[in-house]
Amino acid sequence: MSMTDTRLCEMTIHELRDLLKAKQVSAVEIARSFIDRIEAVESRIKAFVTVTPELALEQAAIVDESIERGDDIGPLAGIPVAIKDNMCTRGTLTTCSSKILYNFKPIYDATVVDKLVRAGAVTIGKTNLDEFAMGSSTENSGFFVTHNPWNLDTVPGGSSGGSAAAVAADECAFALGSDTGGSIRQPASFCGVVGMKPTYGRVSRYGLVAFASSLDQIGPLTKDVTDCAIVMNAICGKDPLDSTSLDVPVPDFMKALVSDVRNLKIGVPKEFFGHGTDPEVESAVRAAIDLLVSLGAEAKEISMPSVDYGLPVYYIIAPAECSSNLARYDGVRYGHRTGTSTSPIFAKGGVSSNLPLTKGGVGGVVSLYQKTREEGFGPEVKQRIMIGTYALSAGYYDAYYLKAQKVRTLLRRDFEKAFEEFDVLITPTSPTVAFAIGERVDDPFAMKLADICTIPANLAGIPGISIPCGFKDGLPIGLQIMAKGLNEETLIRVAYTYEQHSGHHKEKPGI
Ligand code: GLN
């Protein structure tokens, strides 16, 4: 048993690994601690769409056998991970929190899942998200809302809200999320954990259900920066199954865990502090910058004018790509098919009369597609498909999609210019702390403002990290650090330095 007072489920990956290596605990004991924790708090948090305790215990037992044999185990062996439910897991439901995939069990693992399982990680469940990762609060989940462990009446952020809440509530040691416009960083910020969106192409997206393919990226949500480096080491790298994954060497991110920011040049872009930034968020972020300056960094305010167009550009490009990616859900190959799904989740909308695929005539098939999609997709997803289809249609393509792509290039150039002078850019992750459940559901503009600081990094393809930097009314504030493409090591070094001198990562919600 553990020699420490802290419960196993509260520990970081590196603490658990040390105990495992020293044979002070077994992987099965670790898995049990997390399973017990899920049983104790999950009815209040609702972070998981699916929990897989039997699988976790089986995987943990294999790790224990391997330790028993004297094998040299890697840093993730025996460590429980939660996976966002838009990443394919062989034989385990992968729903994207959408009714249209309510019964979908993939026949293969996403590359990231495969890598983690091969590294001995223990998969404890699949986490809730805004349907198909479209949203900022998990309130767009087709199933239920996840609650923020710091205050159950507030949202955990989104779309990887389940992953962030599960990490914050100690229901897993770490989680994977996906980030198309901020979906790792913003929930990390709301839940007081560390969340990294790597450079576009750094991590394979094979088996990640596509939302907006030129923006999507997978990354870790962890309890501290050291754990972030450990997970990055395990998931990055070229994958022949994802042609957009980058064929570049993967550094040892652990070597970046150095507390030193002397001569670091920090740019502070003023555009990220407008648009309803909470004064307390701003002062926490500025205090963090001051701390780094006191440790030898230099900071300077800059302007990046095209950043103001980030949100409108994103809301053309992301829906355009989603309208194309989501065309595959037609009731023919997988998921919900109108008239055949017996699950009670379809009872309310009234399942249409039976329309078997074999029914002849174009009308039959078209109507099958229409009814399946009408019943299977939620309102946000439908709205985005319509906006995207409109923006791509003949006559509007030039005015919307092409224009948005041009502005995207300007934004990318603003970043390139900034990185000629600065090593990192520091901003709030989100203009506010977590908001109340229900508060923004009828105000799409307010909802979308939650991502105003995170979207630019996706449009530019650069990496960003969110780390805790303080609290407002008991709710965590997130600090975002961005760097040039492939410079995740700089992010890790700066984030680690800040963490070592601030200690915010040690605070836990009292759930
Ligand atoms: N909240 C943004 C959206 O709704 C970003 C989502 C994401 O990164 N997946 O599209």
Coordinates of C-alpha atoms and ligand atoms in Angstrom, one line a residue:
M1 CA 0.0 0.0 0.0
S2 CA 0.9 3.6 -0.4
M3 CA 3.4 5.0 2.1
T4 CA 2.0 8.5 1.7
D5 CA -1.0 10.3 3.1
T6 CA -2.2 11.4 -0.3
R7 CA -4.7 9.1 -1.9
L8 CA -3.4 7.4 -5.1
C9 CA -6.1 9.0 -7.3
E10 CA -4.9 12.5 -6.2
M11 CA -1.3 11.9 -7.5
T12 CA 0.4 13.0 -10.7
I13 CA 1.7 10.6 -13.3
H14 CA 5.3 11.0 -12.0
E15 CA 4.3 10.4 -8.4
L16 CA 2.4 7.3 -9.3
R17 CA 5.3 6.0 -11.5
D18 CA 7.8 6.5 -8.6
L19 CA 5.6 4.4 -6.3
L20 CA 5.1 1.7 -8.9
K21 CA 8.8 1.6 -9.7
A22 CA 9.6 1.3 -6.0
K23 CA 7.0 -1.5 -5.8
Q24 CA 5.2 0.4 -3.1
V25 CA 1.9 0.0 -4.9
S26 CA 0.6 -2.2 -7.7
A27 CA -1.1 -1.0 -10.9
V28 CA -4.2 -2.8 -9.8
E29 CA -4.3 -0.8 -6.6
I30 CA -3.9 2.4 -8.6
A31 CA -6.7 1.4 -10.9
R32 CA -8.9 0.6 -7.9
S33 CA -8.3 3.9 -6.3
F34 CA -9.5 5.7 -9.5
I35 CA -12.5 3.4 -9.9
D36 CA -13.5 4.1 -6.3
R37 CA -13.1 7.8 -6.9
I38 CA -15.3 7.7 -10.0
E39 CA -17.9 5.8 -7.9
A40 CA -17.8 8.5 -5.2
V41 CA -18.0 11.7 -7.3
E42 CA -19.2 10.8 -10.8
S43 CA -22.9 11.3 -10.1
R44 CA -22.1 14.9 -9.3
I45 CA -19.5 15.6 -12.0
K46 CA -20.8 13.5 -15.0
A47 CA -17.5 13.6 -16.8
F48 CA -17.8 10.2 -18.5
V49 CA -20.0 8.9 -21.2
T50 CA -18.6 5.4 -20.6
V51 CA -16.6 4.0 -17.7
T52 CA -14.5 0.9 -18.4
P53 CA -13.5 -0.5 -14.9
E54 CA -13.2 -4.1 -16.0
L55 CA -10.9 -3.2 -18.9
A56 CA -8.9 -1.0 -16.6
L57 CA -8.3 -3.7 -14.1
E58 CA -7.4 -6.2 -16.8
Q59 CA -4.8 -3.8 -18.3
A60 CA -3.5 -3.0 -14.8
A61 CA -3.0 -6.7 -14.0
I62 CA -1.0 -7.1 -17.2
V63 CA 1.3 -4.2 -16.1
D64 CA 1.7 -5.8 -12.7
E65 CA 2.7 -9.1 -14.3
S66 CA 5.2 -7.2 -16.4
I67 CA 6.7 -5.5 -13.2
E68 CA 6.7 -8.9 -11.5
R69 CA 8.8 -10.3 -14.4
G70 CA 11.3 -7.5 -13.9
D71 CA 10.5 -5.7 -17.2
D72 CA 11.6 -2.1 -17.5
I73 CA 8.3 -0.3 -17.5
G74 CA 7.8 3.1 -19.2
P75 CA 6.5 6.2 -17.5
L76 CA 2.9 5.6 -18.4
A77 CA 2.7 1.9 -17.4
G78 CA -0.2 1.4 -15.0
I79 CA -1.4 5.0 -15.2
P80 CA -5.1 5.5 -15.6
V81 CA -6.1 7.7 -18.6
A82 CA -9.5 9.0 -19.7
I83 CA -10.1 9.5 -23.4
K84 CA -12.3 12.1 -25.0
D85 CA -15.2 10.3 -26.6
N86 CA -14.3 11.5 -30.1
M87 CA -11.3 9.2 -30.3
C88 CA -11.8 5.7 -31.5
T89 CA -11.3 2.9 -29.0
R90 CA -11.6 -0.7 -30.3
G91 CA -14.7 -2.4 -28.9
T92 CA -15.6 0.5 -26.6
L93 CA -18.4 3.0 -27.4
T94 CA -17.2 6.1 -29.2
T95 CA -20.2 8.5 -29.4
C96 CA -18.8 12.0 -29.9
S97 CA -21.6 12.7 -27.4
S98 CA -23.9 12.6 -30.3
K99 CA -27.1 10.6 -30.6
I100 CA -26.2 9.8 -34.2
L101 CA -23.3 7.7 -32.9
Y102 CA -25.0 6.5 -29.7
N103 CA -24.2 2.8 -30.5
F104 CA -20.9 3.1 -32.4
K105 CA -18.1 0.7 -31.4
P106 CA -15.0 1.2 -33.5
I107 CA -13.1 -1.8 -34.8
Y108 CA -9.8 0.0 -34.3
D109 CA -8.0 2.2 -31.9
A110 CA -7.0 5.8 -32.7
T111 CA -3.2 6.0 -33.1
V112 CA -2.9 8.0 -29.8
V113 CA -4.9 5.4 -28.0
D114 CA -2.8 2.6 -29.5
K115 CA 0.3 4.4 -28.4
L116 CA -0.9 4.9 -24.8
V117 CA -2.1 1.3 -24.5
R118 CA 1.3 0.0 -25.8
A119 CA 3.0 2.2 -23.2
G120 CA 0.9 0.4 -20.6
A121 CA -1.5 3.2 -19.8
V122 CA -4.8 1.9 -18.3
T123 CA -7.9 3.2 -20.1
I124 CA -10.5 4.0 -17.5
G125 CA -13.2 5.5 -19.7
K126 CA -14.5 7.9 -22.4
T127 CA -15.3 11.5 -21.5
N128 CA -18.2 13.8 -22.4
L129 CA -17.9 16.6 -24.9
D130 CA -20.0 19.1 -26.8
E131 CA -21.5 17.1 -29.6
F132 CA -18.7 16.5 -32.2
A133 CA -16.6 18.9 -30.2
M134 CA -18.7 21.9 -31.2
G135 CA -19.1 24.1 -28.2
S136 CA -17.4 25.7 -25.2
S137 CA -19.2 24.3 -22.2
T138 CA -20.3 20.6 -22.8
E139 CA -23.8 21.9 -22.7
N140 CA -24.1 20.9 -26.4
S141 CA -23.5 17.2 -25.4
G142 CA -26.3 15.1 -26.9
F143 CA -26.5 13.2 -23.5
F144 CA -25.9 15.4 -20.4
V145 CA -23.9 18.4 -19.1
T146 CA -20.6 17.9 -17.2
H147 CA -20.2 19.9 -14.0
N148 CA -17.1 21.9 -13.0
P149 CA -15.5 20.2 -9.9
W150 CA -14.7 23.7 -8.5
N151 CA -18.3 24.7 -8.5
L152 CA -20.9 22.2 -9.6
D153 CA -23.2 25.0 -10.8
T154 CA -20.7 26.1 -13.4
V155 CA -19.6 24.6 -16.7
P156 CA -16.3 22.8 -17.1
G157 CA -15.6 24.5 -20.4
G158 CA -15.6 22.7 -23.7
S159 CA -15.5 20.9 -25.8
S160 CA -13.2 18.6 -23.8
G161 CA -15.1 19.5 -20.6
G162 CA -15.4 15.8 -19.5
S163 CA -11.6 15.3 -19.9
A164 CA -10.8 18.5 -17.9
A165 CA -13.3 17.8 -15.2
A166 CA -12.2 14.2 -14.8
V167 CA -8.6 15.3 -14.3
A168 CA -9.6 18.1 -11.9
A169 CA -11.8 15.7 -9.9
D170 CA -9.1 13.0 -9.7
E171 CA -11.2 10.6 -11.7
C172 CA -8.1 9.8 -13.9
A173 CA -4.4 10.6 -13.7
F174 CA -4.5 12.4 -17.1
A175 CA -6.8 12.7 -20.1
L176 CA -6.6 13.3 -23.8
G177 CA -8.6 16.1 -25.4
S178 CA -8.9 17.5 -28.9
D179 CA -8.5 21.2 -29.7
T180 CA -10.0 22.8 -32.9
G181 CA -10.5 26.3 -31.5
G182 CA -9.5 26.0 -27.8
S183 CA -11.2 22.8 -26.7
I184 CA -8.2 21.6 -24.7
R185 CA -6.9 24.9 -23.3
Q186 CA -10.2 26.6 -22.4
P187 CA -11.6 23.6 -20.3
A188 CA -8.1 23.2 -18.8
S189 CA -8.4 26.9 -17.8
F190 CA -11.9 26.5 -16.4
C191 CA -11.0 23.4 -14.4
G192 CA -7.6 24.5 -13.1
V193 CA -5.5 21.9 -14.9
V194 CA -2.7 21.9 -17.5
G195 CA -3.8 21.6 -21.2
M196 CA -1.6 21.6 -24.2
K197 CA -2.6 22.0 -27.9
P198 CA 0.5 20.8 -29.8
T199 CA 1.6 22.2 -33.2
Y200 CA -0.8 21.2 -36.0
G201 CA 0.6 17.8 -37.2
R202 CA 2.6 17.0 -34.1
V203 CA 0.2 14.3 -33.0
S204 CA -1.5 11.8 -35.3
R205 CA -5.2 12.3 -35.8
Y206 CA -5.9 8.9 -37.2
G207 CA -9.0 7.7 -35.3
L208 CA -9.9 11.1 -34.1
V209 CA -13.4 11.8 -35.4
A210 CA -12.9 14.7 -37.7
F211 CA -14.5 18.1 -37.0
A212 CA -12.5 20.7 -38.9
S213 CA -9.5 19.0 -40.4
S214 CA -7.2 22.0 -40.9
L215 CA -7.6 22.9 -37.2
D216 CA -8.1 19.7 -35.2
Q217 CA -5.2 18.6 -32.9
I218 CA -5.0 16.1 -30.0
G219 CA -3.2 16.9 -26.8
P220 CA -2.9 16.1 -23.1
L221 CA -4.8 17.4 -20.0
T222 CA -2.7 16.8 -16.9
K223 CA -2.3 17.8 -13.2
D224 CA 1.1 19.5 -13.8
V225 CA 3.6 20.5 -16.5
T226 CA 5.9 17.5 -15.8
D227 CA 3.0 15.2 -16.6
C228 CA 2.3 17.2 -19.8
A229 CA 5.9 16.5 -20.9
I230 CA 5.5 12.8 -20.1
V231 CA 2.3 12.4 -22.2
M232 CA 3.7 14.5 -25.1
N233 CA 6.7 12.1 -25.2
A234 CA 4.2 9.2 -25.7
I235 CA 1.8 10.7 -28.2
C236 CA 3.8 12.8 -30.7
G237 CA 5.4 11.7 -33.9
K238 CA 4.8 10.9 -37.6
D239 CA 2.1 8.4 -38.4
P240 CA 1.9 6.8 -41.8
L241 CA -1.9 6.6 -41.2
D242 CA -2.3 10.4 -41.0
S243 CA -0.8 12.2 -43.9
T244 CA -1.0 15.5 -42.1
S245 CA 1.2 14.3 -39.2
L246 CA 4.7 15.9 -39.4
D247 CA 7.8 13.9 -40.2
V248 CA 10.0 15.7 -37.8
P249 CA 12.1 14.5 -34.9
V250 CA 10.3 14.4 -31.5
P251 CA 12.5 15.9 -28.8
D252 CA 12.6 14.5 -25.3
F253 CA 10.1 16.9 -23.7
M254 CA 11.3 15.9 -20.2
K255 CA 14.6 17.8 -21.0
A256 CA 12.5 21.0 -21.3
L257 CA 11.5 20.7 -17.6
V258 CA 14.0 23.4 -16.6
S259 CA 13.2 26.3 -14.3
D260 CA 14.9 29.1 -16.2
V261 CA 13.5 32.0 -18.1
R262 CA 16.5 34.3 -18.1
N263 CA 16.6 36.4 -21.3
L264 CA 13.2 34.9 -22.5
K265 CA 11.4 37.5 -24.7
I266 CA 7.7 37.6 -23.9
G267 CA 5.3 39.4 -26.2
V268 CA 2.0 40.6 -24.7
P269 CA -0.5 41.2 -27.5
K270 CA -3.0 43.8 -26.4
E271 CA -5.8 42.4 -28.6
F272 CA -6.1 39.4 -26.3
F273 CA -7.0 41.6 -23.4
G274 CA -10.1 43.3 -24.9
H275 CA -13.6 41.9 -25.5
G276 CA -14.9 41.6 -22.0
T277 CA -11.8 40.4 -20.3
D278 CA -12.6 40.1 -16.6
P279 CA -10.3 42.6 -14.7
E280 CA -9.4 39.9 -12.2
V281 CA -8.4 37.5 -15.1
E282 CA -6.3 40.3 -16.6
S283 CA -4.6 41.1 -13.3
A284 CA -3.8 37.4 -12.6
V285 CA -2.3 37.1 -16.1
R286 CA -0.3 40.3 -15.7
A287 CA 1.0 39.2 -12.3
A288 CA 2.2 35.9 -13.9
I289 CA 4.0 37.9 -16.5
D290 CA 5.6 40.1 -13.7
L291 CA 6.7 36.9 -11.9
L292 CA 8.4 35.7 -15.1
V293 CA 10.0 39.1 -15.5
S294 CA 11.3 39.0 -11.9
L295 CA 13.0 35.7 -12.9
G296 CA 14.9 37.2 -15.7
A297 CA 12.5 37.4 -18.7
E298 CA 11.7 40.5 -20.6
A299 CA 8.1 41.5 -21.5
K300 CA 6.8 44.0 -24.0
E301 CA 3.3 44.9 -25.1
I302 CA 2.6 44.4 -28.8
S303 CA -0.2 44.7 -31.3
M304 CA -1.5 41.9 -33.6
P305 CA -4.3 43.7 -35.4
S306 CA -5.5 40.7 -37.4
V307 CA -6.3 38.7 -34.2
D308 CA -9.5 40.6 -34.0
Y309 CA -10.7 38.7 -37.1
G310 CA -9.9 35.3 -35.5
L311 CA -13.4 34.5 -34.3
P312 CA -15.3 35.4 -37.6
V313 CA -12.7 33.6 -39.7
Y314 CA -12.9 30.5 -37.5
Y315 CA -16.7 30.5 -37.7
I316 CA -16.5 30.3 -41.5
I317 CA -13.7 27.8 -41.8
A318 CA -14.7 25.4 -39.0
P319 CA -18.3 25.0 -40.1
A320 CA -17.2 24.7 -43.8
E321 CA -14.9 21.8 -42.9
C322 CA -17.5 20.3 -40.5
S323 CA -20.2 20.4 -43.2
S324 CA -18.0 18.2 -45.4
N325 CA -16.7 15.9 -42.6
L326 CA -20.2 15.2 -41.1
A327 CA -21.7 14.2 -44.5
R328 CA -20.7 10.6 -43.7
Y329 CA -23.4 10.2 -41.0
D330 CA -26.2 9.0 -43.2
G331 CA -27.6 6.1 -41.3
V332 CA -26.2 3.7 -43.8
R333 CA -22.8 2.6 -42.4
Y334 CA -22.9 3.1 -38.7
G335 CA -24.7 4.8 -35.8
H336 CA -28.3 5.8 -35.7
R337 CA -30.6 4.8 -38.6
T338 CA -34.1 6.2 -38.6
G339 CA -36.8 3.8 -37.7
T340 CA -34.4 1.2 -36.4
S341 CA -32.9 2.6 -33.3
T342 CA -34.8 1.3 -30.2
S343 CA -32.8 3.4 -27.7
P344 CA -35.1 5.6 -25.5
I345 CA -32.9 8.6 -26.5
F346 CA -34.9 8.7 -29.7
A347 CA -38.3 8.4 -28.2
K348 CA -39.0 12.1 -27.7
G349 CA -38.5 13.3 -31.2
G350 CA -40.7 10.5 -32.4
V351 CA -39.0 7.9 -34.5
S352 CA -40.2 8.0 -38.0
S353 CA -41.8 5.0 -39.7
N354 CA -39.5 2.2 -40.7
L355 CA -37.4 3.1 -43.7
P356 CA -35.2 0.2 -44.5
L357 CA -32.2 0.9 -46.7
T358 CA -33.4 -1.6 -49.3
K359 CA -36.5 0.4 -50.0
G360 CA -36.2 1.3 -53.7
G361 CA -36.2 4.8 -55.3
V362 CA -34.2 7.9 -54.6
G363 CA -36.9 9.3 -52.4
G364 CA -36.5 6.4 -50.0
V365 CA -32.7 6.8 -49.6
V366 CA -32.8 10.6 -49.5
S367 CA -35.5 10.5 -46.9
L368 CA -33.5 7.9 -44.9
Y369 CA -30.6 10.4 -44.9
Q370 CA -32.8 13.3 -43.9
K371 CA -34.7 11.6 -41.1
T372 CA -31.6 10.0 -39.7
R373 CA -29.7 13.3 -39.6
E374 CA -32.7 15.2 -38.3
E375 CA -33.1 12.8 -35.4
G376 CA -29.4 12.2 -34.8
F377 CA -27.8 15.7 -34.8
G378 CA -28.4 18.3 -32.1
P379 CA -29.2 22.0 -32.9
E380 CA -25.6 23.3 -32.7
V381 CA -24.3 20.7 -35.2
K382 CA -27.2 21.3 -37.6
Q383 CA -26.6 25.0 -37.5
R384 CA -22.9 24.6 -38.3
I385 CA -23.6 22.2 -41.1
M386 CA -26.0 24.7 -42.6
I387 CA -23.6 27.7 -42.2
G388 CA -20.7 25.6 -43.6
T389 CA -22.7 24.4 -46.6
Y390 CA -23.8 27.9 -47.3
A391 CA -20.3 29.3 -47.1
L392 CA -19.0 26.7 -49.5
S393 CA -21.9 26.9 -52.1
A394 CA -21.4 28.3 -55.5
G395 CA -21.6 32.1 -55.5
Y396 CA -20.8 32.4 -51.9
Y397 CA -17.5 30.5 -51.8
D398 CA -15.4 33.5 -52.8
A399 CA -17.2 35.9 -50.5
Y400 CA -16.9 33.7 -47.4
Y401 CA -14.7 30.7 -47.5
L402 CA -12.0 32.1 -49.8
K403 CA -12.0 35.5 -47.9
A404 CA -11.7 33.7 -44.6
Q405 CA -8.7 31.7 -45.9
K406 CA -7.0 35.0 -47.0
V407 CA -7.6 36.6 -43.6
R408 CA -6.2 33.4 -42.0
T409 CA -3.0 34.0 -43.9
L410 CA -2.8 37.5 -42.5
L411 CA -3.3 36.2 -39.0
R412 CA -0.6 33.6 -39.6
R413 CA 1.8 36.4 -40.7
D414 CA 1.0 38.4 -37.6
F415 CA 2.2 35.5 -35.6
E416 CA 5.3 34.9 -37.8
K417 CA 6.2 38.6 -37.3
A418 CA 5.7 38.4 -33.5
F419 CA 7.9 35.3 -33.3
E420 CA 10.7 37.1 -35.1
E421 CA 11.0 39.2 -32.0
F422 CA 9.6 37.1 -29.2
D423 CA 10.1 33.6 -27.9
V424 CA 6.6 33.3 -26.5
L425 CA 3.3 35.2 -26.4
I426 CA 1.4 35.3 -23.1
T427 CA -2.4 36.0 -22.8
P428 CA -5.4 34.9 -20.8
T429 CA -6.7 31.5 -22.0
S430 CA -10.2 32.7 -21.8
P431 CA -11.5 36.2 -21.0
T432 CA -13.4 35.0 -17.9
V433 CA -13.5 32.1 -15.4
A434 CA -16.1 29.3 -15.7
F435 CA -19.7 30.6 -16.2
A436 CA -22.9 29.3 -14.7
I437 CA -24.6 26.3 -16.4
G438 CA -27.4 27.7 -18.6
E439 CA -26.0 31.3 -18.5
R440 CA -24.9 31.5 -22.1
V441 CA -27.0 28.8 -23.9
D442 CA -29.3 31.4 -25.4
D443 CA -26.5 33.8 -26.2
P444 CA -24.3 32.2 -28.9
F445 CA -22.1 35.3 -29.2
A446 CA -21.2 35.2 -25.4
M447 CA -20.6 31.5 -25.7
K448 CA -18.2 31.9 -28.6
L449 CA -16.3 34.7 -26.9
A450 CA -15.0 32.1 -24.4
D451 CA -12.7 31.0 -27.2
I452 CA -11.5 34.3 -28.5
C453 CA -8.0 33.9 -27.1
T454 CA -7.5 30.3 -28.1
I455 CA -8.8 30.3 -31.7
P456 CA -5.9 32.2 -33.2
A457 CA -3.4 29.5 -32.4
N458 CA -5.5 26.9 -34.3
L459 CA -5.8 29.2 -37.3
A460 CA -2.0 29.7 -37.2
G461 CA -1.2 26.0 -36.5
I462 CA 1.1 26.9 -33.5
P463 CA 1.2 25.3 -30.1
G464 CA -0.4 26.7 -27.0
I465 CA -0.6 25.7 -23.3
S466 CA -2.9 26.7 -20.6
I467 CA -1.8 26.5 -16.9
P468 CA -3.5 27.7 -13.7
C469 CA -2.5 31.2 -12.6
G470 CA -4.9 32.1 -9.8
F471 CA -8.6 32.2 -8.8
K472 CA -11.6 34.4 -8.9
D473 CA -14.4 33.6 -6.5
G474 CA -13.0 30.1 -6.1
L475 CA -12.8 29.4 -9.8
P476 CA -9.5 28.8 -11.6
I477 CA -8.0 31.4 -14.0
G478 CA -5.9 30.1 -16.9
L479 CA -2.7 31.6 -18.4
Q480 CA -2.1 30.9 -22.1
I481 CA 1.5 30.7 -23.5
M482 CA 2.0 30.3 -27.3
A483 CA 5.1 29.7 -29.2
K484 CA 6.3 29.2 -32.8
G485 CA 5.4 26.0 -34.6
L486 CA 7.2 22.9 -33.1
N487 CA 8.4 24.9 -30.1
E488 CA 6.5 23.0 -27.5
E489 CA 9.7 22.7 -25.5
T490 CA 9.8 26.4 -25.0
L491 CA 6.1 26.3 -23.7
I492 CA 7.0 23.5 -21.3
R493 CA 10.1 25.3 -20.0
V494 CA 8.2 28.6 -19.4
A495 CA 5.1 26.8 -18.0
Y496 CA 7.3 24.7 -15.7
T497 CA 9.2 27.7 -14.4
Y498 CA 6.0 29.5 -13.6
E499 CA 4.5 26.4 -12.0
Q500 CA 7.6 25.9 -9.8
H501 CA 7.4 29.5 -8.5
S502 CA 3.6 29.8 -8.1
G503 CA 2.4 26.4 -6.9
H504 CA -1.2 26.9 -8.2
H505 CA -1.2 23.4 -9.7
K506 CA -1.2 22.0 -6.1
E507 CA -4.7 23.4 -5.3
K508 CA -7.6 20.9 -5.5
P509 CA -11.3 21.4 -5.7
G510 CA -13.0 20.3 -2.5
I511 CA -15.3 17.8 -4.0
Ligands
GLN1 N1 -15.6 26.2 -28.9 C1 -15.1 26.1 -30.3 C2 -16.2 25.6 -31.2 O1 -17.3 25.6 -30.7 C3 -13.9 25.2 -30.3 C4 -14.2 23.8 -30.2 C5 -13.1 22.9 -30.3 O2 -11.9 23.3 -30.2 N2 -13.3 21.7 -30.6 O3 -16.0 25.3 -32.3

